[in-house]
């Protein structure tokens, strides 16, 4: 036939019966019949992503595993329906693309780009309920489950939101595909934005030399006759935490080329720190789909945990299939990361090593505001490079919570917010994100480090 048969319409539940394994962090829906209706609808909607795209991402991450490429993952801690606007999506995409150009130059390697986007609507919480005074309500579990305001109606767990999350993701991905294929992401344009950053911010001035070198490199490529079309399009993938199984399971489809199950909810799915038990439903889910997958590893993860996860999730040892996203904390990484990397490498598992310098560095101000210090973020990244340099392994990439806007959620950086600035634009639905300038400052700083390591 003349058209590519990419994913069949066969809903996964016709093929996969999910065993009843313990699943932490699942919404306790009040209305089972409504959930069933929504599941049935999710099982027949068109795929957001395609099996062939997921395979291509495995290949590109395979290059990272081999030490030939770098990966950048970035976006909101929690996407919201209200912020799923063209402006907000464009700003996030722009920031990730700007960071990627700088990192490409610093590493002299291709940078694989994955947004924490188009599906990041579900949040694990440390407590299922929240109490203020006399009132106890369910915690906020992400816009895919309930709503933020501390009011009974808003906090009600509503399965209809699973479908809303699918539709919001579909709209976001449509825009991302248009931007990244339609010339908006042209390399010269992205570089021009970086030049603006260098010219216009205190944080940027420090990186004038690097920006000039990138300029020269681009001019050189042009002079050598590089095809301008090559620079106009970029591959950009969508990733999110596979947390709420009532969303993820119905969005598995069977690839008609191979008969293999794929999640069509996003290209890259990861299992979070709170749900990565070897015998959990989440790890079992990740083991069955053929997408590239990640697992977060925090400071309590042991080398044995990591090896067992690698064995369960990538028994065929396909490079690019499995990414470990380590989030140890700046003060702990030098001690906790080396034994894990050593054991996994000694056992011959081809994993991608990514640093999430956000989740181990969250703290509360004396006024009770959740924040992160930019200098802790950079310290963990530097610690990550140091560990991999010492062990001779490849520091494969970064996983960052960021926004393209000038929010005041994380403290520090050259001209970043101070504690008294936090209320000014504290807009996150969950964890504090680096703002646009802090994100670019981080990228330039990492690029400088990568140059030193070369
Ligand atoms: C997250 O990425 O937003 C998150 C909850 O991370 P972790 O699972 O590492 O705590
Ligand atoms: Mn987070």
mmCIF file of C-alpha atoms and ligand atoms in Angstrom, residues 76-78 116 120 123 296 358-359 372 401 430-432, ligand 2:
data_model
loop_
_atom_site.group_PDB
_atom_site.id
_atom_site.type_symbol
_atom_site.label_atom_id
_atom_site.label_comp_id
_atom_site.label_asym_id
_atom_site.label_seq_id
_atom_site.Cartn_x
_atom_site.Cartn_y
_atom_site.Cartn_z
ATOM 1 C CA UNK A 76 7.662 22.656 33.093
ATOM 2 C CA UNK A 77 7.534 20.666 36.282
ATOM 3 C CA UNK A 78 3.775 20.538 35.694
ATOM 4 C CA UNK A 116 9.014 18.026 29.187
ATOM 5 C CA UNK A 120 3.468 16.484 31.691
ATOM 6 C CA UNK A 123 2.337 14.924 39.550
ATOM 7 C CA UNK A 296 14.939 8.790 37.882
ATOM 8 C CA UNK A 358 16.677 20.263 40.046
ATOM 9 C CA UNK A 359 14.968 17.647 42.206
ATOM 10 C CA UNK A 372 16.008 26.255 44.283
ATOM 11 C CA UNK A 401 12.697 22.292 34.829
ATOM 12 C CA UNK A 430 4.408 22.571 41.219
ATOM 13 C CA UNK A 431 8.223 22.859 41.462
ATOM 14 C CA UNK A 432 10.201 26.094 40.882
HETATM 15 MN MN1 LIG B 2 9.334 18.631 39.454
#
